[in-house]
Amino acid sequence: MQANQYLGIKKLVTSQISVHGSKFYGFLFPAQAPEDFSDALKFYKSTYADSTHVCSACVLRPDRSYQRFNDDGEPGNSAGRPILNEILSARITNVVCVVIRYYGGKKLGISGLIRAYGLAAKSCINSSDIISITEKNTIICSTEIENQYQLYNFMNNHKDISYVLNNDGLFILSVPKSKHQQIIDNLLKMDILVYE
């Protein structure tokens, strides 16, 4: 995999397992910022207010440097840590995994909890479509109307560039991070005004 690529998922995936009467519901979904993790916890805790525990983990950033987990009252490292470990084992990032537990009347012990929470997370991961995602940077540029054809031709020849034209006539380009400077240099050679 290239340096500016990472593994992630496109959409929410769910799972459900039952262990000795306890039900575990897993939710794995894409995220971009730490706020996505805290917002998810608030949402799932309020939506599943009748559950016994709402445990979770997240991994963010292409280098997977942002890692958090929450045991939500389960014994330390018996819930959030196994969820986190499954995410790390799959080598995915920019994801949050939440596992809801409804107690079934039988204690599972630490090892049972580790297996159950890990299995709920792993079931989500196994059901997801793991994709390679290219890190992108944004370049804002503009040019005179009579020269726009050059910019359109350039973008047409570089399929890894996407763009939108805003109401002010500015082109907002989304470019692979690894080609950011090269693309700026090419735009400047075509007398395209680049805003940094």
Short mmCIF file of N, CA and C in Angstrom, two decimals:
data_model
loop_
_atom_site.label_atom_id
_atom_site.label_comp_id
_atom_site.label_asym_id
_atom_site.label_seq_id
_atom_site.Cartn_x
_atom_site.Cartn_y
_atom_site.Cartn_z
N MET A 1 0.85 -1.18 0.00
CA MET A 1 0.00 0.00 0.00
C MET A 1 0.89 1.24 0.00
N GLN A 2 0.48 2.26 -0.74
CA GLN A 2 1.26 3.49 -0.84
C GLN A 2 1.21 4.25 0.48
N ALA A 3 2.19 5.13 0.67
CA ALA A 3 2.31 5.87 1.92
C ALA A 3 1.10 6.76 2.20
N ASN A 4 0.41 7.24 1.17
CA ASN A 4 -0.72 8.13 1.40
C ASN A 4 -2.06 7.39 1.34
N GLN A 5 -2.01 6.07 1.56
CA GLN A 5 -3.24 5.27 1.58
C GLN A 5 -3.37 4.57 2.91
N TYR A 6 -4.63 4.28 3.28
CA TYR A 6 -4.91 3.53 4.50
C TYR A 6 -6.17 2.72 4.28
N LEU A 7 -6.40 1.77 5.17
CA LEU A 7 -7.59 0.92 5.08
C LEU A 7 -8.70 1.50 5.95
N GLY A 8 -9.90 1.51 5.41
CA GLY A 8 -11.06 2.00 6.16
C GLY A 8 -12.31 1.31 5.68
N ILE A 9 -13.45 1.83 6.11
CA ILE A 9 -14.74 1.27 5.68
C ILE A 9 -15.60 2.41 5.16
N LYS A 10 -16.64 2.05 4.39
CA LYS A 10 -17.50 3.06 3.78
C LYS A 10 -18.75 3.36 4.60
N LYS A 11 -19.32 2.36 5.27
CA LYS A 11 -20.63 2.56 5.89
C LYS A 11 -20.78 1.75 7.16
N LEU A 12 -21.83 2.05 7.88
CA LEU A 12 -22.16 1.37 9.13
C LEU A 12 -22.39 -0.12 8.89
N VAL A 13 -21.82 -0.93 9.79
CA VAL A 13 -22.01 -2.38 9.78
C VAL A 13 -22.41 -2.78 11.19
N THR A 14 -23.34 -3.73 11.30
CA THR A 14 -23.80 -4.17 12.62
C THR A 14 -23.59 -5.68 12.80
N SER A 15 -23.60 -6.10 14.04
CA SER A 15 -23.53 -7.53 14.36
C SER A 15 -24.34 -7.80 15.61
N GLN A 16 -24.67 -9.03 15.82
CA GLN A 16 -25.39 -9.44 17.03
C GLN A 16 -24.91 -10.83 17.41
N ILE A 17 -24.49 -10.99 18.66
CA ILE A 17 -24.12 -12.31 19.16
C ILE A 17 -24.76 -12.50 20.53
N SER A 18 -24.87 -13.75 20.92
CA SER A 18 -25.42 -14.09 22.23
C SER A 18 -24.44 -15.01 22.93
N VAL A 19 -24.12 -14.70 24.19
CA VAL A 19 -23.19 -15.50 24.98
C VAL A 19 -23.80 -15.72 26.35
N HIS A 20 -24.15 -16.96 26.66
CA HIS A 20 -24.75 -17.34 27.95
C HIS A 20 -25.89 -16.41 28.34
N GLY A 21 -26.75 -16.11 27.39
CA GLY A 21 -27.92 -15.28 27.67
C GLY A 21 -27.71 -13.79 27.48
N SER A 22 -26.46 -13.32 27.56
CA SER A 22 -26.20 -11.90 27.32
C SER A 22 -26.21 -11.65 25.81
N LYS A 23 -26.79 -10.54 25.43
CA LYS A 23 -26.83 -10.16 24.02
C LYS A 23 -25.85 -9.01 23.80
N PHE A 24 -25.08 -9.11 22.73
CA PHE A 24 -24.10 -8.10 22.37
C PHE A 24 -24.42 -7.60 20.96
N TYR A 25 -24.63 -6.29 20.84
CA TYR A 25 -24.93 -5.68 19.56
C TYR A 25 -23.76 -4.79 19.17
N GLY A 26 -23.14 -5.09 18.03
CA GLY A 26 -21.99 -4.33 17.57
C GLY A 26 -22.35 -3.35 16.47
N PHE A 27 -21.70 -2.19 16.50
CA PHE A 27 -21.87 -1.15 15.48
C PHE A 27 -20.49 -0.64 15.09
N LEU A 28 -20.14 -0.76 13.83
CA LEU A 28 -18.86 -0.27 13.33
C LEU A 28 -19.15 0.72 12.22
N PHE A 29 -18.56 1.91 12.31
CA PHE A 29 -18.86 2.93 11.30
C PHE A 29 -17.67 3.86 11.10
N PRO A 30 -17.62 4.52 9.93
CA PRO A 30 -16.52 5.45 9.65
C PRO A 30 -16.58 6.68 10.54
N ALA A 31 -15.43 7.24 10.83
CA ALA A 31 -15.32 8.47 11.63
C ALA A 31 -14.10 9.24 11.15
N GLN A 32 -14.12 10.54 11.40
CA GLN A 32 -13.00 11.37 10.96
C GLN A 32 -12.32 12.13 12.10
N ALA A 33 -13.04 12.36 13.19
CA ALA A 33 -12.51 13.23 14.25
C ALA A 33 -12.87 12.67 15.62
N PRO A 34 -12.11 13.06 16.65
CA PRO A 34 -12.43 12.62 18.01
C PRO A 34 -13.87 12.93 18.42
N GLU A 35 -14.42 14.03 17.90
CA GLU A 35 -15.80 14.39 18.23
C GLU A 35 -16.77 13.32 17.74
N ASP A 36 -16.44 12.65 16.64
CA ASP A 36 -17.30 11.58 16.13
C ASP A 36 -17.41 10.46 17.17
N PHE A 37 -16.31 10.19 17.87
CA PHE A 37 -16.31 9.15 18.91
C PHE A 37 -17.17 9.58 20.09
N SER A 38 -16.96 10.80 20.59
CA SER A 38 -17.74 11.25 21.74
C SER A 38 -19.21 11.41 21.38
N ASP A 39 -19.51 11.89 20.18
CA ASP A 39 -20.91 12.02 19.75
C ASP A 39 -21.57 10.65 19.64
N ALA A 40 -20.82 9.67 19.14
CA ALA A 40 -21.37 8.31 19.02
C ALA A 40 -21.70 7.74 20.38
N LEU A 41 -20.82 7.95 21.35
CA LEU A 41 -21.08 7.44 22.70
C LEU A 41 -22.35 8.06 23.27
N LYS A 42 -22.51 9.35 23.12
CA LYS A 42 -23.73 10.01 23.62
C LYS A 42 -24.96 9.44 22.93
N PHE A 43 -24.88 9.28 21.61
CA PHE A 43 -26.03 8.77 20.84
C PHE A 43 -26.41 7.36 21.29
N TYR A 44 -25.43 6.46 21.36
CA TYR A 44 -25.74 5.07 21.70
C TYR A 44 -26.16 4.92 23.16
N LYS A 45 -25.58 5.73 24.04
CA LYS A 45 -25.99 5.66 25.45
C LYS A 45 -27.43 6.14 25.62
N SER A 46 -27.84 7.14 24.86
CA SER A 46 -29.22 7.60 24.99
C SER A 46 -30.18 6.68 24.25
N THR A 47 -29.77 6.18 23.08
CA THR A 47 -30.64 5.30 22.30
C THR A 47 -30.83 3.96 22.99
N TYR A 48 -29.79 3.46 23.63
CA TYR A 48 -29.85 2.17 24.33
C TYR A 48 -29.71 2.38 25.83
N ALA A 49 -30.48 3.32 26.35
CA ALA A 49 -30.42 3.66 27.77
C ALA A 49 -30.78 2.49 28.67
N ASP A 50 -31.53 1.52 28.14
CA ASP A 50 -31.92 0.36 28.94
C ASP A 50 -30.88 -0.75 28.92
N SER A 51 -29.76 -0.55 28.19
CA SER A 51 -28.73 -1.59 28.13
C SER A 51 -27.91 -1.60 29.41
N THR A 52 -27.16 -2.69 29.57
CA THR A 52 -26.30 -2.82 30.76
C THR A 52 -25.00 -2.04 30.59
N HIS A 53 -24.40 -2.14 29.40
CA HIS A 53 -23.13 -1.45 29.12
C HIS A 53 -23.09 -1.01 27.67
N VAL A 54 -22.43 0.13 27.43
CA VAL A 54 -22.18 0.64 26.08
C VAL A 54 -20.66 0.84 26.00
N CYS A 55 -19.97 -0.17 25.47
CA CYS A 55 -18.51 -0.15 25.41
C CYS A 55 -18.06 0.18 24.00
N SER A 56 -16.86 0.73 23.88
CA SER A 56 -16.49 1.26 22.58
C SER A 56 -14.98 1.41 22.42
N ALA A 57 -14.60 1.63 21.17
CA ALA A 57 -13.21 1.94 20.84
C ALA A 57 -13.19 2.68 19.52
N CYS A 58 -12.15 3.46 19.32
CA CYS A 58 -11.98 4.13 18.03
C CYS A 58 -10.50 4.22 17.69
N VAL A 59 -10.26 4.23 16.38
CA VAL A 59 -8.92 4.44 15.85
C VAL A 59 -9.07 5.48 14.75
N LEU A 60 -8.29 6.55 14.86
CA LEU A 60 -8.36 7.64 13.89
C LEU A 60 -6.97 7.95 13.34
N ARG A 61 -6.97 8.63 12.22
CA ARG A 61 -5.79 9.12 11.51
C ARG A 61 -5.15 7.99 10.69
N PRO A 62 -4.63 8.34 9.55
CA PRO A 62 -4.03 7.32 8.67
C PRO A 62 -2.92 6.50 9.34
N ASP A 63 -2.17 7.11 10.25
CA ASP A 63 -1.11 6.37 10.94
C ASP A 63 -1.63 5.65 12.19
N ARG A 64 -2.94 5.69 12.41
CA ARG A 64 -3.64 5.04 13.53
C ARG A 64 -3.12 5.53 14.89
N SER A 65 -2.66 6.77 14.94
CA SER A 65 -2.06 7.30 16.17
C SER A 65 -3.07 7.71 17.23
N TYR A 66 -4.33 7.93 16.83
CA TYR A 66 -5.36 8.30 17.81
C TYR A 66 -6.16 7.04 18.13
N GLN A 67 -6.00 6.54 19.37
CA GLN A 67 -6.68 5.32 19.80
C GLN A 67 -7.30 5.56 21.17
N ARG A 68 -8.58 5.26 21.27
CA ARG A 68 -9.29 5.42 22.54
C ARG A 68 -10.23 4.23 22.74
N PHE A 69 -10.52 3.91 23.99
CA PHE A 69 -11.52 2.89 24.28
C PHE A 69 -12.20 3.19 25.60
N ASN A 70 -13.36 2.58 25.80
CA ASN A 70 -14.16 2.82 26.99
C ASN A 70 -14.81 1.51 27.43
N ASP A 71 -14.60 1.14 28.71
CA ASP A 71 -15.17 -0.10 29.25
C ASP A 71 -16.56 0.09 29.84
N ASP A 72 -17.00 1.31 30.03
CA ASP A 72 -18.35 1.63 30.53
C ASP A 72 -18.79 0.75 31.70
N GLY A 73 -17.95 0.63 32.69
CA GLY A 73 -18.34 -0.09 33.90
C GLY A 73 -17.98 -1.57 33.92
N GLU A 74 -17.62 -2.13 32.79
CA GLU A 74 -17.13 -3.51 32.80
C GLU A 74 -15.74 -3.49 33.44
N PRO A 75 -15.25 -4.63 33.94
CA PRO A 75 -13.91 -4.64 34.53
C PRO A 75 -12.86 -4.09 33.56
N GLY A 76 -11.88 -3.39 34.08
CA GLY A 76 -10.86 -2.73 33.27
C GLY A 76 -10.26 -3.61 32.20
N ASN A 77 -10.22 -3.08 30.98
CA ASN A 77 -9.63 -3.74 29.81
C ASN A 77 -10.35 -5.00 29.37
N SER A 78 -11.58 -5.23 29.83
CA SER A 78 -12.30 -6.44 29.44
C SER A 78 -13.29 -6.21 28.31
N ALA A 79 -13.51 -4.95 27.93
CA ALA A 79 -14.51 -4.65 26.90
C ALA A 79 -13.93 -3.74 25.81
N GLY A 80 -13.59 -2.51 26.20
CA GLY A 80 -13.07 -1.56 25.22
C GLY A 80 -11.75 -2.00 24.60
N ARG A 81 -10.86 -2.54 25.40
CA ARG A 81 -9.55 -2.98 24.89
C ARG A 81 -9.71 -4.10 23.85
N PRO A 82 -10.54 -5.15 24.09
CA PRO A 82 -10.70 -6.18 23.05
C PRO A 82 -11.30 -5.62 21.76
N ILE A 83 -12.20 -4.65 21.88
CA ILE A 83 -12.77 -4.01 20.69
C ILE A 83 -11.66 -3.29 19.92
N LEU A 84 -10.85 -2.52 20.66
CA LEU A 84 -9.72 -1.81 20.05
C LEU A 84 -8.76 -2.78 19.39
N ASN A 85 -8.46 -3.88 20.07
CA ASN A 85 -7.51 -4.85 19.51
C ASN A 85 -8.00 -5.44 18.18
N GLU A 86 -9.30 -5.66 18.07
CA GLU A 86 -9.84 -6.19 16.81
C GLU A 86 -9.70 -5.17 15.69
N ILE A 87 -9.93 -3.90 16.00
CA ILE A 87 -9.76 -2.85 15.00
C ILE A 87 -8.30 -2.80 14.54
N LEU A 88 -7.39 -2.83 15.50
CA LEU A 88 -5.96 -2.78 15.18
C LEU A 88 -5.53 -4.01 14.39
N SER A 89 -6.05 -5.18 14.75
CA SER A 89 -5.70 -6.42 14.03
C SER A 89 -6.13 -6.35 12.57
N ALA A 90 -7.27 -5.69 12.31
CA ALA A 90 -7.77 -5.57 10.94
C ALA A 90 -7.02 -4.49 10.16
N ARG A 91 -6.19 -3.71 10.86
CA ARG A 91 -5.38 -2.65 10.25
C ARG A 91 -6.22 -1.57 9.60
N ILE A 92 -7.42 -1.34 10.16
CA ILE A 92 -8.28 -0.28 9.64
C ILE A 92 -8.17 0.95 10.54
N THR A 93 -8.56 2.07 10.00
CA THR A 93 -8.53 3.30 10.78
C THR A 93 -9.70 4.19 10.37
N ASN A 94 -9.84 5.29 11.10
CA ASN A 94 -10.96 6.21 10.94
C ASN A 94 -12.28 5.47 11.11
N VAL A 95 -12.34 4.70 12.20
CA VAL A 95 -13.54 3.94 12.54
C VAL A 95 -13.83 4.05 14.04
N VAL A 96 -15.11 3.89 14.36
CA VAL A 96 -15.57 3.74 15.74
C VAL A 96 -16.33 2.44 15.80
N CYS A 97 -16.12 1.68 16.88
CA CYS A 97 -16.90 0.46 17.11
C CYS A 97 -17.53 0.57 18.50
N VAL A 98 -18.84 0.42 18.54
CA VAL A 98 -19.59 0.44 19.79
C VAL A 98 -20.25 -0.92 19.95
N VAL A 99 -20.12 -1.50 21.15
CA VAL A 99 -20.79 -2.77 21.44
C VAL A 99 -21.69 -2.57 22.65
N ILE A 100 -22.98 -2.83 22.43
CA ILE A 100 -24.00 -2.70 23.47
C ILE A 100 -24.21 -4.08 24.10
N ARG A 101 -24.24 -4.13 25.43
CA ARG A 101 -24.50 -5.41 26.12
C ARG A 101 -25.79 -5.32 26.91
N TYR A 102 -26.60 -6.36 26.75
CA TYR A 102 -27.76 -6.59 27.61
C TYR A 102 -27.45 -7.83 28.43
N TYR A 103 -27.38 -7.66 29.75
CA TYR A 103 -27.00 -8.75 30.65
C TYR A 103 -28.04 -9.86 30.61
N GLY A 104 -27.55 -11.09 30.52
CA GLY A 104 -28.45 -12.23 30.41
C GLY A 104 -28.60 -13.06 31.65
N GLY A 105 -28.06 -12.60 32.77
CA GLY A 105 -28.27 -13.33 34.02
C GLY A 105 -27.12 -14.21 34.45
N LYS A 106 -26.13 -14.40 33.59
CA LYS A 106 -24.98 -15.25 33.96
C LYS A 106 -23.70 -14.46 33.78
N LYS A 107 -22.87 -14.44 34.82
CA LYS A 107 -21.59 -13.73 34.73
C LYS A 107 -20.66 -14.48 33.78
N LEU A 108 -19.92 -13.70 32.98
CA LEU A 108 -19.05 -14.29 31.98
C LEU A 108 -17.60 -14.37 32.43
N GLY A 109 -17.24 -13.66 33.47
CA GLY A 109 -15.84 -13.61 33.89
C GLY A 109 -15.03 -12.73 32.93
N ILE A 110 -13.85 -12.38 33.35
CA ILE A 110 -13.00 -11.48 32.54
C ILE A 110 -12.72 -12.09 31.17
N SER A 111 -12.30 -13.35 31.14
CA SER A 111 -11.95 -13.96 29.85
C SER A 111 -13.19 -14.08 28.96
N GLY A 112 -14.34 -14.35 29.53
CA GLY A 112 -15.58 -14.43 28.75
C GLY A 112 -15.97 -13.08 28.17
N LEU A 113 -15.79 -12.03 28.97
CA LEU A 113 -16.09 -10.68 28.48
C LEU A 113 -15.15 -10.30 27.33
N ILE A 114 -13.87 -10.60 27.50
CA ILE A 114 -12.88 -10.28 26.46
C ILE A 114 -13.27 -10.97 25.16
N ARG A 115 -13.62 -12.24 25.24
CA ARG A 115 -14.01 -12.99 24.04
C ARG A 115 -15.28 -12.42 23.42
N ALA A 116 -16.28 -12.14 24.25
CA ALA A 116 -17.58 -11.68 23.74
C ALA A 116 -17.47 -10.31 23.07
N TYR A 117 -16.84 -9.35 23.74
CA TYR A 117 -16.71 -8.01 23.14
C TYR A 117 -15.83 -8.06 21.89
N GLY A 118 -14.75 -8.83 21.96
CA GLY A 118 -13.88 -8.97 20.79
C GLY A 118 -14.62 -9.62 19.63
N LEU A 119 -15.44 -10.63 19.91
CA LEU A 119 -16.18 -11.33 18.85
C LEU A 119 -17.23 -10.41 18.22
N ALA A 120 -17.90 -9.60 19.03
CA ALA A 120 -18.90 -8.66 18.48
C ALA A 120 -18.22 -7.66 17.54
N ALA A 121 -17.05 -7.16 17.93
CA ALA A 121 -16.31 -6.23 17.07
C ALA A 121 -15.81 -6.94 15.82
N LYS A 122 -15.26 -8.15 15.99
CA LYS A 122 -14.74 -8.90 14.85
C LYS A 122 -15.84 -9.24 13.86
N SER A 123 -17.03 -9.56 14.36
CA SER A 123 -18.16 -9.86 13.47
C SER A 123 -18.50 -8.65 12.59
N CYS A 124 -18.46 -7.47 13.20
CA CYS A 124 -18.69 -6.24 12.41
C CYS A 124 -17.61 -6.08 11.35
N ILE A 125 -16.38 -6.23 11.75
CA ILE A 125 -15.26 -6.04 10.83
C ILE A 125 -15.35 -7.05 9.68
N ASN A 126 -15.66 -8.30 10.00
CA ASN A 126 -15.76 -9.34 8.97
C ASN A 126 -16.90 -9.08 8.00
N SER A 127 -17.92 -8.37 8.46
CA SER A 127 -19.07 -8.07 7.60
C SER A 127 -18.88 -6.79 6.78
N SER A 128 -17.84 -6.03 7.09
CA SER A 128 -17.65 -4.74 6.42
C SER A 128 -16.85 -4.92 5.14
N ASP A 129 -17.01 -3.96 4.25
CA ASP A 129 -16.19 -3.90 3.04
C ASP A 129 -15.00 -3.00 3.36
N ILE A 130 -13.86 -3.61 3.56
CA ILE A 130 -12.65 -2.84 3.87
C ILE A 130 -12.07 -2.34 2.54
N ILE A 131 -11.82 -1.04 2.49
CA ILE A 131 -11.36 -0.41 1.26
C ILE A 131 -10.07 0.35 1.50
N SER A 132 -9.34 0.56 0.44
CA SER A 132 -8.14 1.39 0.49
C SER A 132 -8.55 2.83 0.19
N ILE A 133 -8.18 3.73 1.09
CA ILE A 133 -8.56 5.14 0.96
C ILE A 133 -7.29 5.97 0.79
N THR A 134 -7.32 6.88 -0.15
CA THR A 134 -6.18 7.76 -0.41
C THR A 134 -6.36 9.06 0.37
N GLU A 135 -5.33 9.44 1.11
CA GLU A 135 -5.36 10.72 1.82
C GLU A 135 -5.42 11.84 0.80
N LYS A 136 -6.26 12.83 1.07
CA LYS A 136 -6.44 13.94 0.13
C LYS A 136 -6.11 15.27 0.80
N ASN A 137 -5.63 16.19 -0.01
CA ASN A 137 -5.45 17.59 0.39
C ASN A 137 -6.33 18.45 -0.50
N THR A 138 -6.57 19.66 -0.06
CA THR A 138 -7.39 20.59 -0.83
C THR A 138 -6.52 21.69 -1.41
N ILE A 139 -6.77 22.01 -2.67
CA ILE A 139 -6.12 23.14 -3.34
C ILE A 139 -7.24 24.03 -3.86
N ILE A 140 -7.16 25.32 -3.57
CA ILE A 140 -8.13 26.29 -4.08
C ILE A 140 -7.44 27.12 -5.14
N CYS A 141 -8.08 27.21 -6.31
CA CYS A 141 -7.44 27.96 -7.39
C CYS A 141 -8.50 28.64 -8.27
N SER A 142 -8.03 29.54 -9.11
CA SER A 142 -8.94 30.21 -10.05
C SER A 142 -8.15 30.61 -11.29
N THR A 143 -8.89 30.90 -12.34
CA THR A 143 -8.28 31.38 -13.58
C THR A 143 -9.33 32.16 -14.36
N GLU A 144 -8.87 32.92 -15.32
CA GLU A 144 -9.79 33.66 -16.17
C GLU A 144 -10.65 32.67 -16.96
N ILE A 145 -11.87 33.09 -17.27
CA ILE A 145 -12.80 32.20 -17.96
C ILE A 145 -12.21 31.68 -19.27
N GLU A 146 -11.51 32.53 -20.00
CA GLU A 146 -10.96 32.09 -21.30
C GLU A 146 -9.84 31.06 -21.15
N ASN A 147 -9.27 30.92 -19.94
CA ASN A 147 -8.21 29.93 -19.71
C ASN A 147 -8.69 28.71 -18.94
N GLN A 148 -9.97 28.66 -18.60
CA GLN A 148 -10.47 27.53 -17.80
C GLN A 148 -10.31 26.20 -18.52
N TYR A 149 -10.33 26.24 -19.86
CA TYR A 149 -10.19 24.98 -20.60
C TYR A 149 -8.90 24.26 -20.23
N GLN A 150 -7.81 25.03 -19.94
CA GLN A 150 -6.54 24.41 -19.54
C GLN A 150 -6.71 23.64 -18.24
N LEU A 151 -7.40 24.27 -17.29
CA LEU A 151 -7.60 23.62 -16.00
C LEU A 151 -8.47 22.37 -16.16
N TYR A 152 -9.54 22.49 -16.95
CA TYR A 152 -10.41 21.32 -17.18
C TYR A 152 -9.64 20.19 -17.86
N ASN A 153 -8.82 20.53 -18.85
CA ASN A 153 -8.01 19.50 -19.52
C ASN A 153 -7.04 18.83 -18.54
N PHE A 154 -6.42 19.65 -17.70
CA PHE A 154 -5.47 19.11 -16.71
C PHE A 154 -6.17 18.13 -15.78
N MET A 155 -7.33 18.54 -15.26
CA MET A 155 -8.06 17.67 -14.33
C MET A 155 -8.57 16.42 -15.05
N ASN A 156 -8.96 16.56 -16.30
CA ASN A 156 -9.43 15.41 -17.06
C ASN A 156 -8.31 14.38 -17.26
N ASN A 157 -7.08 14.85 -17.36
CA ASN A 157 -5.93 13.96 -17.54
C ASN A 157 -5.40 13.40 -16.22
N HIS A 158 -5.93 13.88 -15.11
CA HIS A 158 -5.52 13.39 -13.78
C HIS A 158 -6.78 12.90 -13.06
N LYS A 159 -7.08 11.64 -13.27
CA LYS A 159 -8.33 11.05 -12.74
C LYS A 159 -8.38 11.01 -11.22
N ASP A 160 -7.24 11.18 -10.56
CA ASP A 160 -7.23 11.15 -9.10
C ASP A 160 -7.53 12.53 -8.49
N ILE A 161 -7.87 13.51 -9.33
CA ILE A 161 -8.27 14.83 -8.85
C ILE A 161 -9.77 14.97 -9.02
N SER A 162 -10.44 15.38 -7.96
CA SER A 162 -11.86 15.72 -8.07
C SER A 162 -11.99 17.21 -7.71
N TYR A 163 -13.08 17.81 -8.13
CA TYR A 163 -13.21 19.25 -7.88
C TYR A 163 -14.67 19.65 -7.79
N VAL A 164 -14.88 20.82 -7.21
CA VAL A 164 -16.16 21.53 -7.26
C VAL A 164 -15.84 22.98 -7.61
N LEU A 165 -16.77 23.60 -8.30
CA LEU A 165 -16.65 25.01 -8.63
C LEU A 165 -17.66 25.75 -7.75
N ASN A 166 -17.15 26.62 -6.86
CA ASN A 166 -18.07 27.28 -5.93
C ASN A 166 -18.71 28.51 -6.57
N ASN A 167 -19.60 29.15 -5.83
CA ASN A 167 -20.35 30.30 -6.34
C ASN A 167 -19.48 31.51 -6.66
N ASP A 168 -18.28 31.54 -6.07
CA ASP A 168 -17.36 32.66 -6.32
C ASP A 168 -16.44 32.40 -7.50
N GLY A 169 -16.64 31.29 -8.20
CA GLY A 169 -15.79 30.96 -9.35
C GLY A 169 -14.46 30.34 -8.97
N LEU A 170 -14.33 29.90 -7.71
CA LEU A 170 -13.11 29.24 -7.26
C LEU A 170 -13.23 27.73 -7.45
N PHE A 171 -12.17 27.13 -7.93
CA PHE A 171 -12.12 25.67 -8.05
C PHE A 171 -11.55 25.11 -6.75
N ILE A 172 -12.28 24.19 -6.15
CA ILE A 172 -11.81 23.51 -4.93
C ILE A 172 -11.41 22.11 -5.37
N LEU A 173 -10.10 21.87 -5.44
CA LEU A 173 -9.59 20.58 -5.90
C LEU A 173 -9.29 19.68 -4.71
N SER A 174 -9.62 18.42 -4.84
CA SER A 174 -9.25 17.40 -3.87
C SER A 174 -8.21 16.51 -4.56
N VAL A 175 -6.99 16.52 -4.01
CA VAL A 175 -5.86 15.86 -4.68
C VAL A 175 -5.17 14.89 -3.72
N PRO A 176 -4.55 13.83 -4.26
CA PRO A 176 -3.80 12.93 -3.38
C PRO A 176 -2.71 13.70 -2.64
N LYS A 177 -2.59 13.45 -1.36
CA LYS A 177 -1.62 14.17 -0.53
C LYS A 177 -0.21 14.06 -1.09
N SER A 178 0.14 12.89 -1.61
CA SER A 178 1.50 12.69 -2.11
C SER A 178 1.80 13.51 -3.37
N LYS A 179 0.76 13.99 -4.07
CA LYS A 179 0.96 14.76 -5.30
C LYS A 179 0.65 16.24 -5.12
N HIS A 180 0.40 16.66 -3.90
CA HIS A 180 -0.04 18.02 -3.62
C HIS A 180 0.89 19.07 -4.23
N GLN A 181 2.16 19.03 -3.90
CA GLN A 181 3.09 20.05 -4.39
C GLN A 181 3.29 19.96 -5.90
N GLN A 182 3.35 18.76 -6.43
CA GLN A 182 3.52 18.57 -7.87
C GLN A 182 2.34 19.20 -8.63
N ILE A 183 1.13 19.02 -8.11
CA ILE A 183 -0.04 19.59 -8.77
C ILE A 183 -0.03 21.12 -8.68
N ILE A 184 0.35 21.66 -7.53
CA ILE A 184 0.47 23.12 -7.40
C ILE A 184 1.47 23.66 -8.42
N ASP A 185 2.62 23.01 -8.53
CA ASP A 185 3.64 23.45 -9.49
C ASP A 185 3.10 23.44 -10.92
N ASN A 186 2.36 22.39 -11.28
CA ASN A 186 1.77 22.29 -12.62
C ASN A 186 0.74 23.39 -12.85
N LEU A 187 -0.06 23.68 -11.83
CA LEU A 187 -1.07 24.74 -11.97
C LEU A 187 -0.40 26.10 -12.18
N LEU A 188 0.64 26.35 -11.41
CA LEU A 188 1.34 27.63 -11.53
C LEU A 188 1.98 27.80 -12.91
N LYS A 189 2.47 26.70 -13.49
CA LYS A 189 3.05 26.76 -14.83
C LYS A 189 2.01 27.14 -15.88
N MET A 190 0.74 26.82 -15.58
CA MET A 190 -0.34 27.16 -16.53
C MET A 190 -0.94 28.53 -16.22
N ASP A 191 -0.26 29.31 -15.35
CA ASP A 191 -0.73 30.63 -14.93
C ASP A 191 -2.10 30.58 -14.25
N ILE A 192 -2.30 29.52 -13.47
CA ILE A 192 -3.52 29.39 -12.66
C ILE A 192 -3.19 29.97 -11.29
N LEU A 193 -4.05 30.79 -10.78
CA LEU A 193 -3.83 31.42 -9.47
C LEU A 193 -4.20 30.42 -8.37
N VAL A 194 -3.22 30.12 -7.51
CA VAL A 194 -3.41 29.16 -6.44
C VAL A 194 -3.42 29.90 -5.11
N TYR A 195 -4.45 29.61 -4.30
CA TYR A 195 -4.59 30.24 -2.98
C TYR A 195 -4.14 29.22 -1.94
N GLU A 196 -3.18 29.62 -1.08
CA GLU A 196 -2.71 28.69 -0.05
C GLU A 196 -3.01 29.22 1.32
#
